Coordinates of C-alpha atoms in Angstrom, one line a residue:
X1 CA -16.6 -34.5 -35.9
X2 CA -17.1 -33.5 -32.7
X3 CA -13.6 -35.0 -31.2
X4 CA -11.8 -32.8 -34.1
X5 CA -13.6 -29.7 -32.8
X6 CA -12.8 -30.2 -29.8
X7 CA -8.8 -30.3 -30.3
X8 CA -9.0 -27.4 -33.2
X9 CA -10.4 -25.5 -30.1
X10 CA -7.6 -26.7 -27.7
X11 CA -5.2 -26.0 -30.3
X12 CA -5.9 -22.4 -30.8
X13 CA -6.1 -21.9 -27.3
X14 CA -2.7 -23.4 -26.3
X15 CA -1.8 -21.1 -29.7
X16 CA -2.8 -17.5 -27.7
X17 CA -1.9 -18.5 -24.6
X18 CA 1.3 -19.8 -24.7
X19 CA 2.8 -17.2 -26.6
X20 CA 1.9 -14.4 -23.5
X21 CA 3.0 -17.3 -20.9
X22 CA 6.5 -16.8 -22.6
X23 CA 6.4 -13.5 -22.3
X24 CA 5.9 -12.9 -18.7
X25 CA 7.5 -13.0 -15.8
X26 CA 6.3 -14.2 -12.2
X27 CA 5.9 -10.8 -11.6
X28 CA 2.4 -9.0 -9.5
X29 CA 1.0 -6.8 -11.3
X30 CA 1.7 -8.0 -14.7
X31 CA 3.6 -4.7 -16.8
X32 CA 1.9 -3.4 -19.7
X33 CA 4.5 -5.0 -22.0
X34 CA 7.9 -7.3 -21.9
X35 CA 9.9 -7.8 -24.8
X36 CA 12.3 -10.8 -24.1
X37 CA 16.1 -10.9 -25.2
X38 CA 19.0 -13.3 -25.2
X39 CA 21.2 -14.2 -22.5
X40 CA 21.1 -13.2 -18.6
X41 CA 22.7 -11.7 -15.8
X42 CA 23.4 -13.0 -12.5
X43 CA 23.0 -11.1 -9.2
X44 CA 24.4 -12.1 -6.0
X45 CA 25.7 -10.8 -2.5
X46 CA 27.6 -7.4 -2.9
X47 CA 26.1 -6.7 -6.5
X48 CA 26.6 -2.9 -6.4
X49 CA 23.5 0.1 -7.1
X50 CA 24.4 3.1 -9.5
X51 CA 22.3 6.0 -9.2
X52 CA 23.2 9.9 -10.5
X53 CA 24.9 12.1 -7.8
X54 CA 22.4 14.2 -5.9
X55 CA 19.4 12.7 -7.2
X56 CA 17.8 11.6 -4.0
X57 CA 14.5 10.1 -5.8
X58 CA 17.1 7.8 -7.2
X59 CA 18.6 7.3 -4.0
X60 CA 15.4 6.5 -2.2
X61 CA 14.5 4.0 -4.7
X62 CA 17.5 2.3 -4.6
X63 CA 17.7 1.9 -0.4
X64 CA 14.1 0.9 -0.9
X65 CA 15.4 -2.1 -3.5
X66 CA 17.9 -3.0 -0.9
X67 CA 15.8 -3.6 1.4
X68 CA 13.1 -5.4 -0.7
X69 CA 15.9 -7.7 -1.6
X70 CA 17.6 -8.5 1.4
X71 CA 14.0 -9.0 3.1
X72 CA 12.2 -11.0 0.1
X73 CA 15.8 -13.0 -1.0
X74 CA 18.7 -12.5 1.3
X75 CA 21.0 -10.9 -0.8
X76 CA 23.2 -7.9 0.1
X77 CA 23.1 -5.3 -2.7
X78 CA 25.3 -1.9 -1.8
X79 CA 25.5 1.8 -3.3
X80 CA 28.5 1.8 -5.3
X81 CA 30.1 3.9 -7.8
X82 CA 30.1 1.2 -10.1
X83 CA 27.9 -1.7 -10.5
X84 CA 25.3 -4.1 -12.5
X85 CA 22.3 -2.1 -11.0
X86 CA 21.5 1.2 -12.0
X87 CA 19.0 3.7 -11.8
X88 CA 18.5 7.1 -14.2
X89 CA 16.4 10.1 -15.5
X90 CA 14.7 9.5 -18.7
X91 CA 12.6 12.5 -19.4
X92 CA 11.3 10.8 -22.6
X93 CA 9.4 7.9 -20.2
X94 CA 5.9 9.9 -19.9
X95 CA 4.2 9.9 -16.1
X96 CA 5.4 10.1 -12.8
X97 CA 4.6 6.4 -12.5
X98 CA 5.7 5.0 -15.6
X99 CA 8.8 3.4 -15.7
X100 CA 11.4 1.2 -18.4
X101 CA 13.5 -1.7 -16.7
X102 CA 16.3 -3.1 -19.0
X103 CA 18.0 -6.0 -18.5
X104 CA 21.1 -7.6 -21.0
X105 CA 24.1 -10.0 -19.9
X106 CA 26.2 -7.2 -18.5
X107 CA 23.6 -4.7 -16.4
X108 CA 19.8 -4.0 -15.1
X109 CA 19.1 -0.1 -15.8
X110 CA 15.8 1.1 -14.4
X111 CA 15.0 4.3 -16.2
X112 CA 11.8 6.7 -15.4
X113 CA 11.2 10.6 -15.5
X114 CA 9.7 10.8 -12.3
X115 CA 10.0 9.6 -8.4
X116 CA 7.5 6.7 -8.6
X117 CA 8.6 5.9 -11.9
X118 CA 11.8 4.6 -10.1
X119 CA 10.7 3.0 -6.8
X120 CA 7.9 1.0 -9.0
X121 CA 11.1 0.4 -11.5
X122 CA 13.1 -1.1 -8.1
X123 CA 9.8 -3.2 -6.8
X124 CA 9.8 -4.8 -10.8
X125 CA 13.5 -5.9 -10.2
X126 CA 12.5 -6.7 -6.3
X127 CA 10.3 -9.6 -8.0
X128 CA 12.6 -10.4 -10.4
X129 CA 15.4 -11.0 -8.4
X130 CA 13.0 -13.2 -5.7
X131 CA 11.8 -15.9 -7.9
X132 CA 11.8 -18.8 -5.9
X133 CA 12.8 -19.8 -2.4
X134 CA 16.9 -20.2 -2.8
X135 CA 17.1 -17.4 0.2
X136 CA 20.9 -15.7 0.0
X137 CA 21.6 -17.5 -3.0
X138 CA 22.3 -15.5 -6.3
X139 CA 19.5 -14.9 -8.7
X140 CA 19.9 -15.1 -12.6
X141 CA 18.0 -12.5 -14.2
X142 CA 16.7 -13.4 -17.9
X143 CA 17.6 -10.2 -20.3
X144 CA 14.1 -8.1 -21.0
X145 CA 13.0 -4.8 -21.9
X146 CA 10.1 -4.3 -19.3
X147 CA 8.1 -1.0 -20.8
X148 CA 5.2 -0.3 -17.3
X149 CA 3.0 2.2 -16.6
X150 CA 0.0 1.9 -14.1
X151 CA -3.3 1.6 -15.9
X152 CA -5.2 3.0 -12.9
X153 CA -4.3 6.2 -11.3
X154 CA -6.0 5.4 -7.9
X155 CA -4.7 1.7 -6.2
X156 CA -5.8 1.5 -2.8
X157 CA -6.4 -0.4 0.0
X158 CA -8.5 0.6 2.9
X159 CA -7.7 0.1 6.4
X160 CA -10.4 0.6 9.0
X161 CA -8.9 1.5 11.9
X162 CA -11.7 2.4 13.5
X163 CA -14.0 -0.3 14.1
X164 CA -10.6 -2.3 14.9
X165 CA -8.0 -0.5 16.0
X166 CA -4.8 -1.3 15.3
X167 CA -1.2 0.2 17.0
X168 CA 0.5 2.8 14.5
X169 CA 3.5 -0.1 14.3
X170 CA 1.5 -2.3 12.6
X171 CA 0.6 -0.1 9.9
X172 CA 4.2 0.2 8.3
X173 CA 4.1 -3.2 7.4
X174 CA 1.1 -3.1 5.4
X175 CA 2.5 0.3 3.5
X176 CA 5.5 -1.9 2.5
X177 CA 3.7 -4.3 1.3
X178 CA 1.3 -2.4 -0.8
X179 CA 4.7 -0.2 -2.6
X180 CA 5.8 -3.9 -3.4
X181 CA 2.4 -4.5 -5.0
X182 CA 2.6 -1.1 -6.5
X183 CA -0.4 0.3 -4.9
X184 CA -0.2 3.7 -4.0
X185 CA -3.1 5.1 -1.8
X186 CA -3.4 3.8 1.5
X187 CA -7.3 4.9 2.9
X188 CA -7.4 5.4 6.6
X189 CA -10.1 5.4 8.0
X190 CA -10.3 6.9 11.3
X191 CA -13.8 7.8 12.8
X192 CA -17.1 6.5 13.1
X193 CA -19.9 5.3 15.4
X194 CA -17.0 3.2 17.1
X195 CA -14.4 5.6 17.6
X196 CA -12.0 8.3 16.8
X197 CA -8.5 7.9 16.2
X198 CA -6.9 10.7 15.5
X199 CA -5.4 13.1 18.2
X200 CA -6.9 16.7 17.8
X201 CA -5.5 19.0 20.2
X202 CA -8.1 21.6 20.5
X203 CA -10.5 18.8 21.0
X204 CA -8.9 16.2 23.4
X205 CA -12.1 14.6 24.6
X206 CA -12.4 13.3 20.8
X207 CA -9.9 10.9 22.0
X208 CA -9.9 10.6 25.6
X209 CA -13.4 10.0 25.6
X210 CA -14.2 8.9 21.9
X211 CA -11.5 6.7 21.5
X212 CA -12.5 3.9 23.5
X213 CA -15.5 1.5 23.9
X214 CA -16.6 -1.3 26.0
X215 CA -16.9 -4.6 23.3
X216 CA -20.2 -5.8 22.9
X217 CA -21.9 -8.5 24.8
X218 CA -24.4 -10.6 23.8
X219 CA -25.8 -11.1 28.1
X220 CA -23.2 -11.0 30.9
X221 CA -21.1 -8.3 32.1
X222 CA -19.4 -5.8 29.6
X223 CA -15.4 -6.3 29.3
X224 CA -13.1 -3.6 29.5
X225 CA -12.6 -0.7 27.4
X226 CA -10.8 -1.1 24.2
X227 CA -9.8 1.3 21.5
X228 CA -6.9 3.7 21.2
X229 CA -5.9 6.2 18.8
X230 CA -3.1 8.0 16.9
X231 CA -0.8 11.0 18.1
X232 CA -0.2 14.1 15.2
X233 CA 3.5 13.1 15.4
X234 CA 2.7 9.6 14.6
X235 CA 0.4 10.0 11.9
X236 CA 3.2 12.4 10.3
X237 CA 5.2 10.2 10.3
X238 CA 3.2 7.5 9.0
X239 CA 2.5 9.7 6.3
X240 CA 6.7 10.6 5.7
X241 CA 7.3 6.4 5.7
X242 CA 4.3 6.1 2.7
X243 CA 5.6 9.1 0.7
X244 CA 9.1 7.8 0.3
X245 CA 7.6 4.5 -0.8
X246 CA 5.0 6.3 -3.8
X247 CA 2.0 6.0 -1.4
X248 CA -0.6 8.7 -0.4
X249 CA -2.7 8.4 2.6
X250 CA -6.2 9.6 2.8
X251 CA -7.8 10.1 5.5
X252 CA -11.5 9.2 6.1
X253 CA -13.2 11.7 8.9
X254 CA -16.9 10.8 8.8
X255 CA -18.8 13.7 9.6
X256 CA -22.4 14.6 10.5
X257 CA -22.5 10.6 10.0
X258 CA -22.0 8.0 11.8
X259 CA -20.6 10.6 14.4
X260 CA -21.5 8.7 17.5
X261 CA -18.5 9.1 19.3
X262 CA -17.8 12.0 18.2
X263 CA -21.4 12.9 20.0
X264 CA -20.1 11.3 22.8
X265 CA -16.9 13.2 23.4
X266 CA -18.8 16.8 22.3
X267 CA -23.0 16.5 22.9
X268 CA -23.1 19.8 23.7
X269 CA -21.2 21.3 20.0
X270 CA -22.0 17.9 17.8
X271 CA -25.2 16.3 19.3
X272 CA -28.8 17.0 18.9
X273 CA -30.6 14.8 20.9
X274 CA -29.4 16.4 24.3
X275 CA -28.1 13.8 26.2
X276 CA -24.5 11.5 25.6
X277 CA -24.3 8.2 24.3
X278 CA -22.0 5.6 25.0
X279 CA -19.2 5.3 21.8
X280 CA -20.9 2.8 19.8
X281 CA -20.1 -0.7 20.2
X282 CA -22.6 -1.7 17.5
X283 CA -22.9 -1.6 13.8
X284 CA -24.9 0.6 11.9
X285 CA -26.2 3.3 14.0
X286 CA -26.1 7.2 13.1
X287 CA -26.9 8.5 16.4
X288 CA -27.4 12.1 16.9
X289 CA -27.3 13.2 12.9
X290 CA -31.3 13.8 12.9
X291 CA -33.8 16.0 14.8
X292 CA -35.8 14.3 17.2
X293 CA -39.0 13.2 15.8
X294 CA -42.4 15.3 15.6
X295 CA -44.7 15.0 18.9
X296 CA -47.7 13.4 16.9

């Protein structure tokens, strides 16, 4: 009795799961739904990219496939007037992020109403066309309806880049990565106790003074200062490279909190306490964000 309960169980199980197994793709995140269809349609070097004249969304989203591709598989896709690929307005496809990616034996059409609705279309057909590791080999591409739309409106990832900095070139990267993922608010983090990172030019002592440390030591003599920080004209850009990619960047500026060097740079305007501090080097501490305590 208890052998046959144990494969009815098995059996229903391989009866719900296998079912959705066949009706994915290997694609991260899953879409909300995929309807499979017959036949398929292979892409290779030179496969060509249709997108509406002037539409420039639909141009971005297509030089931001091309390069997904050529990066992820090796293959050469090209804006052309006429092709397997292409990309158009559907004002009936709800949302700025929602999207419909089609795919039959003759053509892939990515359809959305809105900007993100398109590059999030290209990143689906990105992962599609990358399946395995046959780099500059053409792809066959298995005929589906792909019906997506984001079930969360905020998808983030947090960088702290003040604790650890990191050089403004390493941060592009990571923003192409997270459009590829579909992810689409990069958090910046930029001050705290252990620095401030972002240039602000009525202020310039927040970074010439506050954005740099000595590391901590536990006994010995302290190393050399290390930290850094981020120019306007970088960070605009930064910001320009996410936006043509879906992403928004928030920026994190911790105030009266965990203002250390902050207090630092300013003790005069942002302290209390009446002397300066060193730029933290520790974690944890909220220096100058309380009055001194009561004589008893």
């Amino acid at each position: 009795m208890k052998h046959r309960l144990t494969w009815a169980a098995l059996a229903v199980t391989a009866a719900t799961v296998m079912p959705v197994r066949a009706q994915t793709a290997p694609l991260l995140p899953l879409p909300a739904r995929m309807t499979p269809a017959s036949g398929s349609i292979t892409i290779g070097n030179g496969a060509g990219i249709v997108v509406p004249a002037g539409d420039t969304g639909a141009e971005n989203a297509a030089r931001l496939l091309t390069e997904r591709v050529k990066t992820d598989r090796g293959l050469m896709l090209a804006a052309t007037a006429q092709g397997p690929i292409r990309f158009v307005r559907d004002a009936a496809i709800a949302g700025d992020e929602a999207y419909r990616l089609t795919v039959t034996a003759k053509a892939i059409t990515i359809a959305a109403s809105g900007d993100r609705g398109l590059i999030w279309g290209a990143m689906t057909l990105a992962q599609l066309l990358s399946p395995d590791a046959r780099f500059g080999r053409p792809v066959r591409v298995a005929a589906t309806v792909i019906d997506d739309a984001p079930r969360f409106r905020w998808r983030g990832l947090m960088v702290d880049v003040t604790r650890s900095f990191q050089p403004i070139d390493t941060l592009y990267p990571v923003i192409d990565t997270m459009a590829a993922q579909k992810l689409n608010t990069l958090h910046l983090h930029l001050t705290d106790d252990q620095g401030w990172r972002v240039e602000i030019k009525r202020y310039p002592r927040l970074t010439r003074i506050g954005g740099f440390r000595v590391p901590p030591v536990a006994g010995g003599t302290p190393g050399p200062q290390v930290g850094g920080f981020y120019t306007q004209d970088e960070l605009r850009k930064l910001v320009g490279y996410a936006a043509e990619r879906g992403i928004t960047i928030v920026p994190e500026i911790d105030m009266p909190g965990h203002a250390q060097a902050a207090v630092a740079a300013y003790p005069e305007e942002v302290g209390v306490l009446g002397d300066r501090p060193p730029v933290g080097h520790d974690w944890g501490s909220i220096r100058g964000c309380s009055p001194p305590p009561r004589a008893a």
